[in-house]
XYZ file of C-alpha atoms in Angstrom:
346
model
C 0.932 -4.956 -36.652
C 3.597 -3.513 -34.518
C 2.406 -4.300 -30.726
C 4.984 -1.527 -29.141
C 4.928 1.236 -31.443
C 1.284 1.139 -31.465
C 1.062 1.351 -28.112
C 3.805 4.050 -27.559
C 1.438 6.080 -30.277
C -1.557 6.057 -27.874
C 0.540 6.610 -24.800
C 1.704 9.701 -26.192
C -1.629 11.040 -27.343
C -3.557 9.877 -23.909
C -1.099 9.191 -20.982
C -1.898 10.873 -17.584
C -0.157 13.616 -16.310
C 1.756 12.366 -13.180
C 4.339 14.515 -10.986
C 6.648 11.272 -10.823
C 6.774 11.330 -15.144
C 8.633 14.314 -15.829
C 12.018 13.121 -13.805
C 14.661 10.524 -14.206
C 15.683 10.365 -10.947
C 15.642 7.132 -9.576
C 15.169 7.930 -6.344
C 11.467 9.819 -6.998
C 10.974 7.027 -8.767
C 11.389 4.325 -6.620
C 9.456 7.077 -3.783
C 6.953 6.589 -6.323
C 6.536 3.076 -7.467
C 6.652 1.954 -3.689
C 3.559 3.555 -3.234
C 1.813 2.584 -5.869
C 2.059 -0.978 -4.990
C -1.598 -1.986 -4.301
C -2.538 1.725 -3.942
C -4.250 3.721 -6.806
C -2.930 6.753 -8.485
C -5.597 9.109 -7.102
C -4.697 7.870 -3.302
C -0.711 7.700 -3.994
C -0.152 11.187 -5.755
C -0.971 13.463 -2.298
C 0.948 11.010 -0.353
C 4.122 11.120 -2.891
C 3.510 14.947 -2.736
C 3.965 15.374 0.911
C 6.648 12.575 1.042
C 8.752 14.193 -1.457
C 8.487 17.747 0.045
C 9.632 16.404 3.607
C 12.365 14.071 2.071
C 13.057 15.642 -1.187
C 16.311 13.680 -1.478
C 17.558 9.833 -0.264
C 19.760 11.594 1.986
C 16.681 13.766 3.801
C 14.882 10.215 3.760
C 17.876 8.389 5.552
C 18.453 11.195 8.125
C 14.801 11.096 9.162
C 13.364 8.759 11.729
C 11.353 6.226 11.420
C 8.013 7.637 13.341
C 8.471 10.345 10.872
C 8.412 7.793 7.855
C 5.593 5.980 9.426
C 3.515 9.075 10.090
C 3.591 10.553 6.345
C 3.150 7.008 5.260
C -0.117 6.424 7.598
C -3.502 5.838 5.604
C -1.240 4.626 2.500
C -1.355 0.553 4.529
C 1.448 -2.271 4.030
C 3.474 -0.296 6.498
C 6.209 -2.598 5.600
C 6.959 -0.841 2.434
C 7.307 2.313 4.253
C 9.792 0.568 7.007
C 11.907 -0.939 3.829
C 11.897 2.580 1.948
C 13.605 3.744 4.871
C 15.975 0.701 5.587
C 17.076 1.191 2.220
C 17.680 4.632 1.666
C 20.075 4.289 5.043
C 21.675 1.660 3.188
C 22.080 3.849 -0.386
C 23.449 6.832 2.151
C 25.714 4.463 4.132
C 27.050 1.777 1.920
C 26.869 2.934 -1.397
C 27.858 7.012 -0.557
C 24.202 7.686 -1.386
C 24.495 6.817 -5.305
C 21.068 5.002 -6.116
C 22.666 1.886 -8.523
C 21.985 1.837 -12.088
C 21.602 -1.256 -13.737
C 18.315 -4.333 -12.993
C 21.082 -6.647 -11.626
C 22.250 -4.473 -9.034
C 18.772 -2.533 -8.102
C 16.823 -5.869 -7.503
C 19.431 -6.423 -4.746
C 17.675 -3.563 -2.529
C 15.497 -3.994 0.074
C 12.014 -4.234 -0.670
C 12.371 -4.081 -4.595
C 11.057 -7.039 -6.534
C 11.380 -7.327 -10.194
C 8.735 -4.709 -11.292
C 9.882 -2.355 -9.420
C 13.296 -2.833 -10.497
C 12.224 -2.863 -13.804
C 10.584 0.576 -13.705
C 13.443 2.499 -12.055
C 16.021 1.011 -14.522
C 13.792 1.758 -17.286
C 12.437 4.926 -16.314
C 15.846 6.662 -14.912
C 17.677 5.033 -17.228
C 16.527 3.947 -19.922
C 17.237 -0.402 -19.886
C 14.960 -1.983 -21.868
C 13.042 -4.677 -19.360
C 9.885 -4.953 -19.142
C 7.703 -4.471 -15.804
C 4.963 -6.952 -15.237
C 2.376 -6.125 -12.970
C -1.234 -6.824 -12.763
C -2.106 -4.533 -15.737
C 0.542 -6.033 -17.554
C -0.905 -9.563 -17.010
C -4.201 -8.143 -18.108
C -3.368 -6.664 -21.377
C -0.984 -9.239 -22.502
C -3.670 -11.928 -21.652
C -6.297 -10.840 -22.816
C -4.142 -9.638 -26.435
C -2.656 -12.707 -26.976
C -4.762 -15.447 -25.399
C -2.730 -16.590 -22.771
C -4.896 -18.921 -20.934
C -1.867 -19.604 -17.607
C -2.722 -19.373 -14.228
C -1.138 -15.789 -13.549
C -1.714 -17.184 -9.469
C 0.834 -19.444 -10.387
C 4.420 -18.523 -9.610
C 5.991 -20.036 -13.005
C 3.787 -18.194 -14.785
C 5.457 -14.741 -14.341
C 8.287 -15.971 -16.402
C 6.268 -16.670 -19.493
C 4.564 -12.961 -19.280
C 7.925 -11.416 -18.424
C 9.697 -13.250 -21.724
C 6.826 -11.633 -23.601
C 6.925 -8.554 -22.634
C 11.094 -8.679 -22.777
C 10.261 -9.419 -26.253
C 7.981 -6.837 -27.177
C 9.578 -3.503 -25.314
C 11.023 -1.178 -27.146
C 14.610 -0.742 -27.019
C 14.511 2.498 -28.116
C 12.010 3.670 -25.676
C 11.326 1.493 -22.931
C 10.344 4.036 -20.488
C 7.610 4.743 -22.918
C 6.791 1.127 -23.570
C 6.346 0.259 -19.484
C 4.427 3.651 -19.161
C 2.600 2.856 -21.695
C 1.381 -0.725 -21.092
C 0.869 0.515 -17.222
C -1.703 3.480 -18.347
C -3.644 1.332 -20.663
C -4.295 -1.430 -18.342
C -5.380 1.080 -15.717
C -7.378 3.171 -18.495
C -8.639 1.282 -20.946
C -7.675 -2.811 -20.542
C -9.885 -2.702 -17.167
C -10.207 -5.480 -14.824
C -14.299 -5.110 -14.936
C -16.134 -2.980 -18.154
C -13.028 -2.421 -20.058
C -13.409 0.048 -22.765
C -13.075 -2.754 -25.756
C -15.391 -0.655 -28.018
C -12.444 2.078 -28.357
C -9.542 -0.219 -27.970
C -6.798 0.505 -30.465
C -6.370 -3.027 -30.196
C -9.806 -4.816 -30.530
C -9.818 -6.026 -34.367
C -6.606 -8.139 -33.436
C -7.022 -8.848 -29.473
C -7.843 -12.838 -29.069
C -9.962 -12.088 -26.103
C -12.724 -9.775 -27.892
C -12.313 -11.531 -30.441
C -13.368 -14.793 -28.899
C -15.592 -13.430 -25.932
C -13.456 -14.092 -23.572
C -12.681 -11.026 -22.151
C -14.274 -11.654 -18.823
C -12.113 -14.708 -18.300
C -8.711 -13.671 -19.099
C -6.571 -13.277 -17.480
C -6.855 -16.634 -15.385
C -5.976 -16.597 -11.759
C -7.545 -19.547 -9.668
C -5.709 -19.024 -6.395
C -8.309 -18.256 -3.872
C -7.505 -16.143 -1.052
C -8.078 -16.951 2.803
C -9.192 -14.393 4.977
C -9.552 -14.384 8.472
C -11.716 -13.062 10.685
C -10.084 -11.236 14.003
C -12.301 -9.505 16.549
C -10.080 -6.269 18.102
C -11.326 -4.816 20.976
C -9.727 -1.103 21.748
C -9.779 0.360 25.181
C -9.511 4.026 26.136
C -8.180 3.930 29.036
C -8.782 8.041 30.369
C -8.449 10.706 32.607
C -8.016 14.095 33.079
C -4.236 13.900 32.176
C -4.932 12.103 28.673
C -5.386 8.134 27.483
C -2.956 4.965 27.217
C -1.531 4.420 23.887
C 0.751 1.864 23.120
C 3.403 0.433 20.005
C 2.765 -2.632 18.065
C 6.017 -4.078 18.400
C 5.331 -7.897 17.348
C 5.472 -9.434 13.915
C 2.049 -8.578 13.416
C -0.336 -6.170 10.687
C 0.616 -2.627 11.630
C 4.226 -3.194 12.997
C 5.739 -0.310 14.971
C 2.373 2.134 14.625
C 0.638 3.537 17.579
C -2.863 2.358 18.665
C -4.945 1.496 21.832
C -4.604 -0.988 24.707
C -5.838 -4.029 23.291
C -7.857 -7.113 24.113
C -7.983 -9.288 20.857
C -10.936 -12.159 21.022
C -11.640 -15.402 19.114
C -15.455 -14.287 18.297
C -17.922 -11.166 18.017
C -19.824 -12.177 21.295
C -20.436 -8.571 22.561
C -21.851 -9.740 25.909
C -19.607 -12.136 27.049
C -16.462 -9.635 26.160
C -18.442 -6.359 28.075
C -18.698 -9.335 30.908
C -14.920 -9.965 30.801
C -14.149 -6.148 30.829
C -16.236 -5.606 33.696
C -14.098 -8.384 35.992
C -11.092 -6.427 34.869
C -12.131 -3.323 35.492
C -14.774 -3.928 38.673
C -14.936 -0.007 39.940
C -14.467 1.901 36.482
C -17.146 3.484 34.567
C -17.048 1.618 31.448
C -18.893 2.223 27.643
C -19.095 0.940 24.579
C -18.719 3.555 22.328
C -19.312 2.354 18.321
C -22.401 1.703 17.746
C -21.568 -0.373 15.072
C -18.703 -2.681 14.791
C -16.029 -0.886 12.590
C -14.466 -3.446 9.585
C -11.378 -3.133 8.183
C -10.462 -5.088 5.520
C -7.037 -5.841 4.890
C -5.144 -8.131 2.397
C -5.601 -11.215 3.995
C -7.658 -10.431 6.804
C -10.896 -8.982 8.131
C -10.646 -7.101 11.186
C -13.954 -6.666 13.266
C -13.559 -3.406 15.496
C -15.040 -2.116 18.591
C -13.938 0.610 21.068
C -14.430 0.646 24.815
C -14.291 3.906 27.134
C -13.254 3.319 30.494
C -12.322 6.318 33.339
C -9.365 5.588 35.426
C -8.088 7.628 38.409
C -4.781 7.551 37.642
C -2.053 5.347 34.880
C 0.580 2.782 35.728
C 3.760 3.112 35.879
C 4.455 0.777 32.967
C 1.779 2.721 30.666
C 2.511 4.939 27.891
C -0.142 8.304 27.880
C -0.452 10.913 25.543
C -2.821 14.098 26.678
C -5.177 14.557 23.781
C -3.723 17.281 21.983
C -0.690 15.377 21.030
C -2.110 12.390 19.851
C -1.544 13.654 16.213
C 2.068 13.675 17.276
C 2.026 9.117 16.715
C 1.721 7.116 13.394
C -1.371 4.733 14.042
C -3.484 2.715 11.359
C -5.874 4.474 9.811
C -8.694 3.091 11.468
C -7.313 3.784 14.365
C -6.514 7.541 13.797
C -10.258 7.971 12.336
C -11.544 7.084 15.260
C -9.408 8.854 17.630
C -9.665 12.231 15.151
C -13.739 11.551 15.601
C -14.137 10.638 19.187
C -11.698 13.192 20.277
C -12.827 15.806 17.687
C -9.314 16.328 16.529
C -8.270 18.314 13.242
C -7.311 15.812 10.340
C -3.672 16.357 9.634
């Protein structure tokens, strides 16, 4: 059987209709793939959307500032993506006279673009036939061919990448990548996939030998931590404190709350603490329920704290109410803020 053409044959009778597949520009492209990274279509495609009609070109994107990238970007997480889509389209505007480059060898070399997403923008804009490899890649291939290698393992890329150099079409390896991409995320599913309609199930190893659920093999376990984030709104007539993230740190240059972060979930013994800081302030917890936010590698355990304060510091940055919409935060944050405060969702 013919791996690629069969696949390219049930792309083009059941791919999804995206906004980002009907152009070869690289830069809509990249716009696109950026935010796809650990982010599903469904979420990504509104965000693209408004992204695209604020910076419809790499020179709109490099002229903007960065609260502005931030702020479209907010609710989309790995905020680092956003700051590197912007550090590289000043670099495309200002060292390369804002010509996006062409070939793998040269896009690779941006900021913030790893192999697949080289790979798609020099396949998709232009047509060079290698291969992406992400995690639906790994899947499909796997499970096809029986490839029992760690995919955790860093060596392993290389022997999925050869593969899949081997089996994209030259002719069409936009519609190869597309193609692998959709089926992975449509029919080759992590959990349930749709074997009993798989073009591919009288010759894929994996149904064939039950081991569907176990391919493809990743062993690397992932540490999370537990943090404890405790939130202060600090307010008075004139507004509340707000403040920028400005270390090394989740959520790097976004907008949140004064801050008091603990080593444990011990309620009392924090509202204790608070009270020796703040000794004449009305003070209230105001979740109910701790708020968790799961990130990557982490599990953040949330509470806000009201407190009334006669007047700000000096050294404090306020915001009256009404313009809090006006700051990128983290989306917990902003949910929060949009339901204690009643705001409209922008």
């Amino acid at each position: 059987m013919n791996f690629s053409k069969q696949l390219i044959n049930w792309y083009l009778q059941n791919k999804r209709d995206l906004p980002w597949r009907e152009t070869q520009n690289p830069y809509l492209i990249w716009l696109s793939e950026i935010m796809l990274q650990q982010t599903r279509v469904a979420q990504g495609t509104p965000y693209f959307l408004s992204f695209t009609a604020a910076f419809p070109t790499v020179f709109d994107l490099a002229a903007a500032n960065e609260e502005q990238v931030l702020k479209l970007w907010q609710g989309l997480g790995y905020y680092s993506r956003a700051r590197n889509l912007h550090f590289t389209a000043q670099y495309i505007y200002n060292e390369l006279n804002g010509v996006f480059p062409k070939s793998y060898a040269e896009i690779i070399k941006l900021k913030g673009i790893g192999p697949y997403t080289a790979a798609a923008i020099a396949s998709f804009a232009h047509k060079e036939p290698v291969a992406v490899v992400d995690g639906n890649v790994f899947r499909v291939l796997a499970r096809f061919f029986g490839i029992h290698d760690d995919i955790a393992i860093t060596k392993t890329r290389a022997v999925f990448q050869n593969l899949a150099n081997e089996l994209i079409s030259t002719k069409h390896p936009d519609l190869f990548n597309h193609a692998i991409m959709d089926f992975g995320a449509t029919v080759c599913l992590p959990a349930n996939p749709k074997c009993s309609i798989c073009i591919f199930n009288e010759n894929c190893f994996a149904f064939l030998k039950n081991e569907v659920a176990q391919l493809p093999v990743k062993n690397k376990k992932i540490s999370v931590k537990n943090r404890y984030l405790n939130y202060l709104i600090l307010r008075n007539n004139h507004g509340i404190v707000i403040q920028q993230r400005t270390e090394k740190d989740i959520w790097q240059q976004l907008f949140e709350l004064p801050l008091i972060e603990t080593s444990s979930d011990n309620e009392e013994e924090f509202f204790l603490h608070l009270s020796n800081l703040y000794p004449n302030n009305s003070i209230k917890k105001v979740t109910a329920n701790t708020i968790k936010h799961k990130l990557s590698h982490q599990q953040l355990h949330i509470n806000f704290y009201e407190i009334n304060v006669s007047k700000f510091t000096s050294n404090q940055q306020t915001s009256a109410i009404q313009d809090l919409h006006n700051y990128a935060y983290p989306i917990v944050i902003w949910n929060f803020l949009k339901d204690f405060f009643t705001l409209e969702k922008i």
